[in-house]
Tab-separated table of C-alpha atoms in Angstrom:
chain	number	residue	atom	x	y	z
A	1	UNK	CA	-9.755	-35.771	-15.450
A	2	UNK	CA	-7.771	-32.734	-14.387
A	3	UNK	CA	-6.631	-30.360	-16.743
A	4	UNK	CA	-4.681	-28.718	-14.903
A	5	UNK	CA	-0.370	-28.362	-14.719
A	6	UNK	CA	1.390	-29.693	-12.008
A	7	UNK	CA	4.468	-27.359	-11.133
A	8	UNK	CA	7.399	-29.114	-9.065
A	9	UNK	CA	9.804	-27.365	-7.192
A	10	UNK	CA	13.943	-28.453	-7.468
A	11	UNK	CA	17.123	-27.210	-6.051
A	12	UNK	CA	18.827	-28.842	-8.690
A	13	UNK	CA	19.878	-27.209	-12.233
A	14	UNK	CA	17.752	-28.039	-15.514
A	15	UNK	CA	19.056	-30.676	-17.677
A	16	UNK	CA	21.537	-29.260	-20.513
A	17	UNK	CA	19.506	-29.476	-23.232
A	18	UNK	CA	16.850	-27.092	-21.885
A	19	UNK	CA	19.552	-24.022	-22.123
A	20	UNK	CA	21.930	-22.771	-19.788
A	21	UNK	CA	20.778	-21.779	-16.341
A	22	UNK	CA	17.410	-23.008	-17.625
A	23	UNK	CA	14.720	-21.829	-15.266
A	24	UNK	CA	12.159	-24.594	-16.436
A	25	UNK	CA	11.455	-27.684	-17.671
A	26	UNK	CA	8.388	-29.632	-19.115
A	27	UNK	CA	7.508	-33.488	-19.203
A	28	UNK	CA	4.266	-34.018	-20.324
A	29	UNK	CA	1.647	-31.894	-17.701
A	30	UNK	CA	4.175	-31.320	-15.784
A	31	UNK	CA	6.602	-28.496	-15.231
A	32	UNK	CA	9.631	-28.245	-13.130
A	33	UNK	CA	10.909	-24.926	-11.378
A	34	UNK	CA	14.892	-25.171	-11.296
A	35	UNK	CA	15.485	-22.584	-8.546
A	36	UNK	CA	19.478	-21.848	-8.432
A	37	UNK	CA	21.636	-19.563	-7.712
A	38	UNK	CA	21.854	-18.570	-11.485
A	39	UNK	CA	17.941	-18.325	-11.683
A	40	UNK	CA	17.847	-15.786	-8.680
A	41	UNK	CA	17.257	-17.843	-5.465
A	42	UNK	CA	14.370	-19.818	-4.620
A	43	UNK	CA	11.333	-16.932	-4.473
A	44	UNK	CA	13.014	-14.818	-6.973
A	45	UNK	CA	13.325	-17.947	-9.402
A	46	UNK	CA	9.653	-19.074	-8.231
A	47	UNK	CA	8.259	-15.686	-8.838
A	48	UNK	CA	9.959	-15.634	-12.195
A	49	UNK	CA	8.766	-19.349	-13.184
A	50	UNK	CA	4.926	-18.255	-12.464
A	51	UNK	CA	5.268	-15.188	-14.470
A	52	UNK	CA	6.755	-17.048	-17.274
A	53	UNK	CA	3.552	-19.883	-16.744
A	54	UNK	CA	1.366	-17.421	-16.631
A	55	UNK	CA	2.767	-15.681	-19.905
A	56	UNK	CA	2.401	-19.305	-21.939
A	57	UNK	CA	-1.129	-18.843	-20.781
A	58	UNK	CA	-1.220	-21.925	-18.469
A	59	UNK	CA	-4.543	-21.274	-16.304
A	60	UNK	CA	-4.820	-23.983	-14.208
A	61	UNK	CA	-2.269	-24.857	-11.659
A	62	UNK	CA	-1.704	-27.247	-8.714
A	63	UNK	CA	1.796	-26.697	-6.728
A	64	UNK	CA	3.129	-30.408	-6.256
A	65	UNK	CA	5.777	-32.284	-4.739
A	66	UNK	CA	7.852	-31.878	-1.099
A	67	UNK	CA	9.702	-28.862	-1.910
A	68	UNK	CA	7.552	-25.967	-1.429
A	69	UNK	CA	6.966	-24.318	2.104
A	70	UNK	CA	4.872	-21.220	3.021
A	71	UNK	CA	7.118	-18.546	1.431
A	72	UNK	CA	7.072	-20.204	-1.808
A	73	UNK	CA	3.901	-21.027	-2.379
A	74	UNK	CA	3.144	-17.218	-1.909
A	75	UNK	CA	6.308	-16.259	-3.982
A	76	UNK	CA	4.393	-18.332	-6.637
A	77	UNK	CA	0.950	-17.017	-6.629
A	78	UNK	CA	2.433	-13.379	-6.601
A	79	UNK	CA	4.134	-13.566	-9.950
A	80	UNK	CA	1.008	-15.943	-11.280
A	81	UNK	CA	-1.015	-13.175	-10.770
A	82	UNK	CA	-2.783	-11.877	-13.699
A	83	UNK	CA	-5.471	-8.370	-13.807
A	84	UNK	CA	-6.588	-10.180	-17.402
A	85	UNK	CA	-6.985	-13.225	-16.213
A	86	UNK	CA	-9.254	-15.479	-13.689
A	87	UNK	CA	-6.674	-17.959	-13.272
A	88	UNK	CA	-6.791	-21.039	-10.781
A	89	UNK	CA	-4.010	-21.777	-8.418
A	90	UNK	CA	-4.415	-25.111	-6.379
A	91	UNK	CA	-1.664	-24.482	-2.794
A	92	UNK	CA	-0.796	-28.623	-3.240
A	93	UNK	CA	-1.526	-28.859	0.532
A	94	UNK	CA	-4.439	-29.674	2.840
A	95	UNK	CA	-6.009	-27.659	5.918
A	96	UNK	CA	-3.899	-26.321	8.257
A	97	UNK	CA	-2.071	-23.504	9.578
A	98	UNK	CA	-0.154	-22.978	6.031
A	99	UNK	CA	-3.220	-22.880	4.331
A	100	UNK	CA	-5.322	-20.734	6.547
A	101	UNK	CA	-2.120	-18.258	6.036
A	102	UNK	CA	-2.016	-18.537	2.786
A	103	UNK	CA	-5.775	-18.000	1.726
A	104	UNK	CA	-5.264	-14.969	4.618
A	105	UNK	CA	-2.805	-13.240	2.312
A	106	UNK	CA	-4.410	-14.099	-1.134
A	107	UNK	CA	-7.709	-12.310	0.316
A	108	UNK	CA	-5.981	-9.234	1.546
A	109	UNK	CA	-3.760	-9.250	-1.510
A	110	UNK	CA	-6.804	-9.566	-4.046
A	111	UNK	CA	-8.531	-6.747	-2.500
A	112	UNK	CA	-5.659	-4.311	-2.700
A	113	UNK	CA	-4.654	-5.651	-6.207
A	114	UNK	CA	-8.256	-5.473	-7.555
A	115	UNK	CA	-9.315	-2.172	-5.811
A	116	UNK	CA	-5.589	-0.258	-7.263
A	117	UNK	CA	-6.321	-1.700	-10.294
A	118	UNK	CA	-10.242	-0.263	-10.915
A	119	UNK	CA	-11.340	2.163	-13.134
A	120	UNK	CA	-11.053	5.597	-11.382
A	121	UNK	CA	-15.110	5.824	-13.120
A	122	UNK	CA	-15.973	3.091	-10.566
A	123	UNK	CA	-13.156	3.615	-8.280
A	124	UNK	CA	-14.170	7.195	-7.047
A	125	UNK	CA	-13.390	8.671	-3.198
A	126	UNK	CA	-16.303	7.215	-1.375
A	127	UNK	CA	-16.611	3.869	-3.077
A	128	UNK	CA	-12.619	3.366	-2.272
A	129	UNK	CA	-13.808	4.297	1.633
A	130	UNK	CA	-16.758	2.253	1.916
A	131	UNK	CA	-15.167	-0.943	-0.108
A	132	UNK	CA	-12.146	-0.509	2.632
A	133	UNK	CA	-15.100	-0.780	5.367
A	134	UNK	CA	-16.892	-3.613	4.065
A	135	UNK	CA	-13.939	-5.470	3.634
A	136	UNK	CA	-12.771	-5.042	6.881
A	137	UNK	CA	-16.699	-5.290	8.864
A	138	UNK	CA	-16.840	-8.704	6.917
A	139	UNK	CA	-13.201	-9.741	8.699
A	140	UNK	CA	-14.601	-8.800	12.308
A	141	UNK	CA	-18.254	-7.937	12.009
A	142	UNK	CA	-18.395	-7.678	16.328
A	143	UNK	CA	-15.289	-5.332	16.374
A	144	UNK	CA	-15.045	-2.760	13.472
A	145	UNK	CA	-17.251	0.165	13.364
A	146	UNK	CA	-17.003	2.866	11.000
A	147	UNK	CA	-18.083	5.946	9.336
A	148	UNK	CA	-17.214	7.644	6.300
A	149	UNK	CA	-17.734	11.389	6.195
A	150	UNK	CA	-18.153	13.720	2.714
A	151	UNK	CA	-19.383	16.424	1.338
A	152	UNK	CA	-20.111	19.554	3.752
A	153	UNK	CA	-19.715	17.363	6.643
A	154	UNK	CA	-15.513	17.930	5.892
A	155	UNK	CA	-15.621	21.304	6.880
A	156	UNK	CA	-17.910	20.803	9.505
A	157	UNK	CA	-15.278	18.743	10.729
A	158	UNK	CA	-12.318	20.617	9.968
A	159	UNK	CA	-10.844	18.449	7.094
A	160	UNK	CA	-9.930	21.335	4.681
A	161	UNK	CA	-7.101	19.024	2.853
A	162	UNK	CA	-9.499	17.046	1.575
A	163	UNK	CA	-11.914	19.189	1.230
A	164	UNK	CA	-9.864	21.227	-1.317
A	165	UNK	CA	-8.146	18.868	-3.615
A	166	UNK	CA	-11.401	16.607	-3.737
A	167	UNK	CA	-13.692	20.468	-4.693
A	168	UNK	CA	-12.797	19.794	-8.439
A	169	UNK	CA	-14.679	17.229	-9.011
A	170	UNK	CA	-17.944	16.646	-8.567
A	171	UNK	CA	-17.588	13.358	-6.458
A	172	UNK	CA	-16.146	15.268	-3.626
A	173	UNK	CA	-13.797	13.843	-0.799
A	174	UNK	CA	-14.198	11.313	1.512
A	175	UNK	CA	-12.275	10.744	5.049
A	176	UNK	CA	-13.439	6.997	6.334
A	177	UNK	CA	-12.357	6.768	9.869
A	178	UNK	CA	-12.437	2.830	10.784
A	179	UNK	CA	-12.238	1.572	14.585
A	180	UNK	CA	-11.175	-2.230	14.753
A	181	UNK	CA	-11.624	-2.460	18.650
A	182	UNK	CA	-11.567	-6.504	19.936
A	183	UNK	CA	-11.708	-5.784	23.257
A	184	UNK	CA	-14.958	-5.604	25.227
A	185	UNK	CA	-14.271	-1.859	25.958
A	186	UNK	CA	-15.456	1.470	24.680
A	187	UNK	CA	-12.656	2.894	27.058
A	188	UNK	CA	-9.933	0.678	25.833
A	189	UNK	CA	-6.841	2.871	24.261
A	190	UNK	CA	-6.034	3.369	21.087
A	191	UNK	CA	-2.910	1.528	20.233
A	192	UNK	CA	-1.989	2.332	16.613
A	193	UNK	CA	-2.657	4.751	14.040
A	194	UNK	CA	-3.037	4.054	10.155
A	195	UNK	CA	-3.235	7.075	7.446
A	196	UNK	CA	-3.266	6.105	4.019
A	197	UNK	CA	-3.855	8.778	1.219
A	198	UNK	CA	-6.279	7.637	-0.963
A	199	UNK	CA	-6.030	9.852	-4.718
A	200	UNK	CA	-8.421	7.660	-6.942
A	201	UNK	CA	-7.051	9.622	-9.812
A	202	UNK	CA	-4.860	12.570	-10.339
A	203	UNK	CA	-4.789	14.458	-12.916
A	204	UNK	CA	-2.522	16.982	-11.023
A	205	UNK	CA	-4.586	19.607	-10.940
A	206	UNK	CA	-3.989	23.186	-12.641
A	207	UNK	CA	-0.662	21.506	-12.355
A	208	UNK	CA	-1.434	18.901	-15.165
A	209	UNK	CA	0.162	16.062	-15.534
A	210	UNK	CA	0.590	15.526	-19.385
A	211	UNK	CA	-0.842	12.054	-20.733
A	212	UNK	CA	1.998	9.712	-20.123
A	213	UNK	CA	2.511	10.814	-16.362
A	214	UNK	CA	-1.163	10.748	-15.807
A	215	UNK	CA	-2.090	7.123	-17.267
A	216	UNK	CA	-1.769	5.330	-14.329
A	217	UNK	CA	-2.992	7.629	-11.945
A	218	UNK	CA	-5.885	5.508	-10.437
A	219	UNK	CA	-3.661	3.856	-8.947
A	220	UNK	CA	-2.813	6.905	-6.480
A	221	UNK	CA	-4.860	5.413	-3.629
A	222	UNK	CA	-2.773	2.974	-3.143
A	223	UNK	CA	-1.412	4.033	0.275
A	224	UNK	CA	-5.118	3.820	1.121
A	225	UNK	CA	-5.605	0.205	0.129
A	226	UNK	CA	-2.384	-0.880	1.117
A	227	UNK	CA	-2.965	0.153	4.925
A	228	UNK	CA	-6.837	-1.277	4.745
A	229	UNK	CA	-4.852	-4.290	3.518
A	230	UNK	CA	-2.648	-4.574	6.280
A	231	UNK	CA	-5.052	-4.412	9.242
A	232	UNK	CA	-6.799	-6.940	7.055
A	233	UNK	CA	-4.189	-9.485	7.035
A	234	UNK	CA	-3.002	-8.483	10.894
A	235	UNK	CA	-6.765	-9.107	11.843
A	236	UNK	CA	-6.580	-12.052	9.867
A	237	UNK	CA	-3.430	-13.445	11.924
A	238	UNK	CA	-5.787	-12.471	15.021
A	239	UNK	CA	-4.890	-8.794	15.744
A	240	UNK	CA	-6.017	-8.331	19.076
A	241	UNK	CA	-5.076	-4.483	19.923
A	242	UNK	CA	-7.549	-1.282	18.729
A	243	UNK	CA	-6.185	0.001	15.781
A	244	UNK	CA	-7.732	3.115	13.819
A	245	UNK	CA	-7.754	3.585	10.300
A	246	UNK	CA	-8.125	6.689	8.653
A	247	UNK	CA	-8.587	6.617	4.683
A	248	UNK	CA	-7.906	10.428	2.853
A	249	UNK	CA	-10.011	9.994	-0.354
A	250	UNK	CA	-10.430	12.701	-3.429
A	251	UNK	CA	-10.368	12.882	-7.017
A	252	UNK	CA	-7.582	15.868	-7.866
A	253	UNK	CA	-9.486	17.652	-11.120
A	254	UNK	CA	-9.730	21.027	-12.827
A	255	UNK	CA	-12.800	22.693	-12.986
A	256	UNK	CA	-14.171	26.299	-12.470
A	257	UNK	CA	-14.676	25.023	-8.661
A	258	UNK	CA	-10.807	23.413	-7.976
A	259	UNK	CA	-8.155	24.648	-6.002
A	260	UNK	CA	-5.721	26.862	-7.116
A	261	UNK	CA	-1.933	27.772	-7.219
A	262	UNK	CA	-1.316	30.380	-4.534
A	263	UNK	CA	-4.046	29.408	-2.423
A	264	UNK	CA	-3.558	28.571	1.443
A	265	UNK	CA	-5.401	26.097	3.096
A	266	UNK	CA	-6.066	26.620	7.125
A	267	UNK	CA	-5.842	22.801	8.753
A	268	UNK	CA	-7.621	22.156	11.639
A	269	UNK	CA	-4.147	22.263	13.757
A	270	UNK	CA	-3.846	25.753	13.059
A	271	UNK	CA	-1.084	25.246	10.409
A	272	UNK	CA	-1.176	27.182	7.126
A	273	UNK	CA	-0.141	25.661	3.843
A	274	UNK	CA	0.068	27.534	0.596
A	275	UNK	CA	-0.147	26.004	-2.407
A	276	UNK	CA	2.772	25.793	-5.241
A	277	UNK	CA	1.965	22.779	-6.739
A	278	UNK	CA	-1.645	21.551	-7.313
A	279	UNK	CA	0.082	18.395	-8.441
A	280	UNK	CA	1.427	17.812	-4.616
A	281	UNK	CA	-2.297	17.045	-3.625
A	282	UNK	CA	-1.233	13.718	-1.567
A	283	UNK	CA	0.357	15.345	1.398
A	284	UNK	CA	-2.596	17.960	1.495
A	285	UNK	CA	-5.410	15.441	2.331
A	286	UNK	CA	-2.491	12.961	4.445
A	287	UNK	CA	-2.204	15.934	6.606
A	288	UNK	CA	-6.317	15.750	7.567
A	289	UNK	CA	-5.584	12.103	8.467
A	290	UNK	CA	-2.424	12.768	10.605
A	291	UNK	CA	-4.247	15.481	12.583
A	292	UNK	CA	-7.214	12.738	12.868
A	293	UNK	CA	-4.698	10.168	14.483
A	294	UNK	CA	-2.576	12.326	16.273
A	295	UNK	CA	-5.698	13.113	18.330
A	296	UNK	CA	-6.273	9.693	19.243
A	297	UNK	CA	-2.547	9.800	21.107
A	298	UNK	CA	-1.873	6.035	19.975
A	299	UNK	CA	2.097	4.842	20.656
A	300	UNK	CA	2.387	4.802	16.981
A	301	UNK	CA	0.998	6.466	13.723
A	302	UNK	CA	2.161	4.501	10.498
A	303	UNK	CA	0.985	6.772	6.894
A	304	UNK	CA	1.387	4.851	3.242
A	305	UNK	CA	1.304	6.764	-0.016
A	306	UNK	CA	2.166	6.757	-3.339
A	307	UNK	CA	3.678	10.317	-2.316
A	308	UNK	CA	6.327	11.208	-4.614
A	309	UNK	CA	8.383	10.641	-7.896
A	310	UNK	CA	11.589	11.017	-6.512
A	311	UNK	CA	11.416	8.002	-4.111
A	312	UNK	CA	10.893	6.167	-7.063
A	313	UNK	CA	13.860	7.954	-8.432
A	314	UNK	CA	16.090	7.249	-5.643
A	315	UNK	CA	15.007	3.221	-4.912
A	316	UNK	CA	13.266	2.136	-8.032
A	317	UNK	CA	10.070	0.434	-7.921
A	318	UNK	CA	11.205	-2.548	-6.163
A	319	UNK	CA	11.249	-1.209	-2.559
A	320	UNK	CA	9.457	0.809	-0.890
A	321	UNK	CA	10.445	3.172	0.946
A	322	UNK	CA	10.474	4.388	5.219
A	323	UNK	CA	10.723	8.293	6.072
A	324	UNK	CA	10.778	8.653	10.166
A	325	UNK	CA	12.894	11.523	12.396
A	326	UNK	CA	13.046	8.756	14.964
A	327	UNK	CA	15.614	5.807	14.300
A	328	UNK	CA	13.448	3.537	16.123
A	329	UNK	CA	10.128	4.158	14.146
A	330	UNK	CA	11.710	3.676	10.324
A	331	UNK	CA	14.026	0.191	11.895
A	332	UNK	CA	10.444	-0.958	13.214
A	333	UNK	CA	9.115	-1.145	9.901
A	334	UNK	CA	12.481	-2.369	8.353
A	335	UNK	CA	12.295	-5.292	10.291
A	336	UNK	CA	8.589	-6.154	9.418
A	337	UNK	CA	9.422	-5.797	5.832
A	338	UNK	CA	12.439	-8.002	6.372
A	339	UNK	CA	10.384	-10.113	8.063
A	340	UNK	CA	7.642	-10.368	5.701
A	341	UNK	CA	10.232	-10.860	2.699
A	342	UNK	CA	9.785	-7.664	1.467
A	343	UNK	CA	11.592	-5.148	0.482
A	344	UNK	CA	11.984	-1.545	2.077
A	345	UNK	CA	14.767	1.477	2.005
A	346	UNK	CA	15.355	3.839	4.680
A	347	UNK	CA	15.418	7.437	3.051
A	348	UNK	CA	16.665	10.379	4.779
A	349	UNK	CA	13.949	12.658	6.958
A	350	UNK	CA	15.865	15.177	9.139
A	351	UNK	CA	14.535	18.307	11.400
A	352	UNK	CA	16.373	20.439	9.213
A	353	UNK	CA	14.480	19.305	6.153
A	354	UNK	CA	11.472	20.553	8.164
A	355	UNK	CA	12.725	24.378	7.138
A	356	UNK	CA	13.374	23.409	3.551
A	357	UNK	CA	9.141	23.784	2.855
A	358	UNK	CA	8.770	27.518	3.242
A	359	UNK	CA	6.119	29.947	2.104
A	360	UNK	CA	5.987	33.922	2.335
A	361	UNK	CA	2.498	33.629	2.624
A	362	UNK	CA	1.579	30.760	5.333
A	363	UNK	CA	3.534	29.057	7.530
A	364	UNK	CA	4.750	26.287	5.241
A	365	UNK	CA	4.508	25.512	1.307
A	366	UNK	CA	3.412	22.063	-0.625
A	367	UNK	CA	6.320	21.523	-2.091
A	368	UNK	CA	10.064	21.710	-1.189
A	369	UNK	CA	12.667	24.895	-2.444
A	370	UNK	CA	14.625	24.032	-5.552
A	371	UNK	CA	17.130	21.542	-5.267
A	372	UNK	CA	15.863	20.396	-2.179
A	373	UNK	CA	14.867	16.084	-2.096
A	374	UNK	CA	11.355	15.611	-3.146
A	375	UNK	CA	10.890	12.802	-1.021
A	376	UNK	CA	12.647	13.966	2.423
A	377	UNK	CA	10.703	17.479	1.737
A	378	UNK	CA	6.788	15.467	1.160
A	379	UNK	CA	8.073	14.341	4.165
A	380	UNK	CA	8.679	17.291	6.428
A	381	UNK	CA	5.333	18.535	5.203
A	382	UNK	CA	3.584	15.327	6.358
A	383	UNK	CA	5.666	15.869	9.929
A	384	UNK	CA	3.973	19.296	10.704
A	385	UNK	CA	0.773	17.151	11.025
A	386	UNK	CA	1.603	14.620	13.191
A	387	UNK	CA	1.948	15.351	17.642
A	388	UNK	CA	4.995	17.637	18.985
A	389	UNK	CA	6.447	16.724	14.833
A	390	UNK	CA	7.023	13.848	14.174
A	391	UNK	CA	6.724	11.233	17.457
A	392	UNK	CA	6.014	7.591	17.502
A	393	UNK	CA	5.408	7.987	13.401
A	394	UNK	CA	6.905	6.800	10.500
A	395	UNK	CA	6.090	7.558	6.828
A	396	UNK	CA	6.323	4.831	4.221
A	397	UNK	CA	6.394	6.131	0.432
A	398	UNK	CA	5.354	3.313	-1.823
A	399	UNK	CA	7.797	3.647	-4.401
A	400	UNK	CA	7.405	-0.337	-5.134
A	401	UNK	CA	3.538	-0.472	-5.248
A	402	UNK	CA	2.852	-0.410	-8.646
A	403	UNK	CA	4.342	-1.078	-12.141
A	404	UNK	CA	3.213	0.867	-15.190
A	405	UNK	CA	4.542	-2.327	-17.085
A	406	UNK	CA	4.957	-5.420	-16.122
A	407	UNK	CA	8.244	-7.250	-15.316
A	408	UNK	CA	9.652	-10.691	-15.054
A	409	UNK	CA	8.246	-11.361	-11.746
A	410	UNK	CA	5.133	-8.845	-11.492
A	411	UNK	CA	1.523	-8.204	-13.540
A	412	UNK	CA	1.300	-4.728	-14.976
A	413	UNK	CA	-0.593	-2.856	-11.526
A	414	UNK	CA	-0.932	-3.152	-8.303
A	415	UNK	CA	1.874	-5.422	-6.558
A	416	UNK	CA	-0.187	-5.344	-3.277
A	417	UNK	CA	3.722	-4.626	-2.143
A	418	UNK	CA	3.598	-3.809	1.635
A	419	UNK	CA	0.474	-4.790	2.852
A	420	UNK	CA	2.264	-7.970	4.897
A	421	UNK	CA	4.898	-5.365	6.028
A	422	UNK	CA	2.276	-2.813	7.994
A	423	UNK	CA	0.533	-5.950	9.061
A	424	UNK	CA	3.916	-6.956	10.792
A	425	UNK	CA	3.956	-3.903	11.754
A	426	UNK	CA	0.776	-3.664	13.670
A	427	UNK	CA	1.397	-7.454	15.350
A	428	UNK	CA	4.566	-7.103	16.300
A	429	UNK	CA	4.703	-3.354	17.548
């Protein structure tokens, strides 16, 4: 006999006696999601129902009746998501395209939840770059290939961003460069780029954070996961373009061997970068990866990273949010988010905020002038990196990747928020 709860799915409001605007109901193993305007829409309402199941410490779950559909059924296991908790979700539906989609996303998703969500003792810059490649060589064993490079071989090949930040600790950096290539040619272009900075803790450097703002800091390789989880879903959905993937991994830590304040770092691009803020170690190693893709000459170069505070400042941790100086770039991945059902902000990136990064000492600084936005400035930085500036690229900040706390419709961690976006992204594009 099955222990486990079936959840329903109505349109229709909750009888009286359950409360006003009631977003569930119970008859014996059996629980009914009443999703209403008043409870926030369908997938809002959903979300907020599985959170709420979840909380009661209901385990085992099987999704019944006519009125879920794809979006739903994800909406569901999203908020029923639990780090603590190995719980079972049953879809309520049989083989089939749905299905295939669905266990497509809840792969990709786990792996970007789990990974964010590691210990930064276990979670350290190579084993982020090689779990990203084993992942993905599992997906398409015939059409990834891959190699992850550390140590001295970083400035043997020029990588001096991470090279630097990752110095202070004794697990040095790690760039993995991924080729997903499904066609039967060596020869066959490059068609997108995919940078995604991958911190696996920050302690900011001589910079320090102080305890509060550092607690959650192993989850600053998020932009690195969230791109690896991307192509994996796109590949998933049977991605059939080459697509590089470049992964920026370091550990940012003081010691006697750690890079300093005042100190300018050469890139391999011939741009100079002094260093104001130890603390603004994201865009330093980013920059290794843009130089990496912009190489390559794909049409477009897409970068994720939990970059900076003040996008989180300016959109909350609900969206994420799109940095391009080309209209067309940032309303590419607008449209994939919107798309995907999730949720992205356009923030301003101009060529004048290009001059707002300057240094008397090297060509440009790490961090913006006073009263200058954090966000558009990480930005301009990042743009200096990329071919002629800034073309065919767009920068996504993920201000809604993570949750120190958890809400009414996400865990505490890793919201594996964007990965269907840049997947979108890459099939569509």
């Amino acid at each position: 006999m099955t222990t486990a709860m079936q959840v329903r799915l109505d349109n229709t409001a909750a009888a009286a006696h359950w409360g006003k605007n009631a977003l569930l109901s119970f008859s014996d193993s059996e629980a009914c999601i009443h999703a209403t305007a008043a409870t926030g829409g369908t997938l809002v309402a959903v979300q907020r129902a599985a959170r709420r199941l979840d909380g009661m410490g209901v385990a085992d779950v099987v999704l019944a009746g006519d009125h879920w559909d794809l979006e739903s059924r994800w909406s569901f296991w999203a908020g029923y998501y639990n780090p603590n908790r190995k719980s079972r979700l049953d879809w309520g539906i049989g083989e089939g395209d749905e299905r295939t989609e669905l266990e497509a996303r809840r792969a990709a998703s786990l792996w970007v939840r789990e990974i964010t969500n590691g210990t930064p003792e276990n979670v350290f810059p190579r084993a982020l770059a090689e779990s990203a490649a084993d992942m993905l060589q599992k997906l398409a064993p015939d059409a990834v290939s891959y190699r992850v490079i550390s140590g001295d071989e970083l400035l043997e090949a020029g990588f001096m961003g991470i090279h630097n930040v990752g110095r202070g600790s004794v697990r040095g950096g790690a760039m993995l460069q991924l080729d997903y290539n499904p066609t039967d040619s060596d020869d066959a272009p490059v068609d997108i780029c995919l940078v995604g900075k991958g911190i696996t803790f920050d302690s900011g450097g001589y910079s320090i954070k102080p305890s509060a703002g550092m607690a959650h800091m192993k989850s600053d390789m998020g932009g690195a996961a969230m791109v690896a989880g991307g192509l994996a879903l796109a590949i998933a959905r049977g991605l059939q373009k080459r697509v590089k993937l470049y992964l920026c991994c370091a550990e940012n830590l003081i010691s006697g061997h750690a890079f300093k304040l005042g100190d300018v770092i050469t890139y391999k691009n011939g741009v100079t970068a002094e260093i104001l803020n130890t603390d603004a170690e994201g865009r330093l190693v980013l920059a290794d990866g843009l130089i990496a893709a912009s190489e390559e000459n794909p049409r477009y170069i897409l970068d994720a990273a939990t970059l900076t505070g003040a996008a989180k400042m300016a959109v909350g941790r609900d969206y994420n949010s799109v940095l391009s100086l080309e209209d067309e770039m940032a309303e590419k991945v607008l449209r994939a988010a919107g798309q995907e059902n999730e949720k992205a902000w356009r923030l301003p990136l101009e060529k004048f905020h290009l001059e707002q990064i300057p240094s008397g000492f090297a060509e440009i600084a790490n961090v913006g002038m006073d009263g200058t936005p954090g966000a558009s400035t990480a930005a301009a930085f990042l743009a200096k990196f990329v071919r002629d500036e800034g073309r065919g690229w767009v920068h996504m900040d993920l201000s809604g990747s993570y949750l120190p706390a958890p809400n009414d419709q996400w865990a505490q961690g890793a919201k594996g928020h964007g990965f269907r976006t840049i997947a979108r992204f890459l099939l569509d594009n």
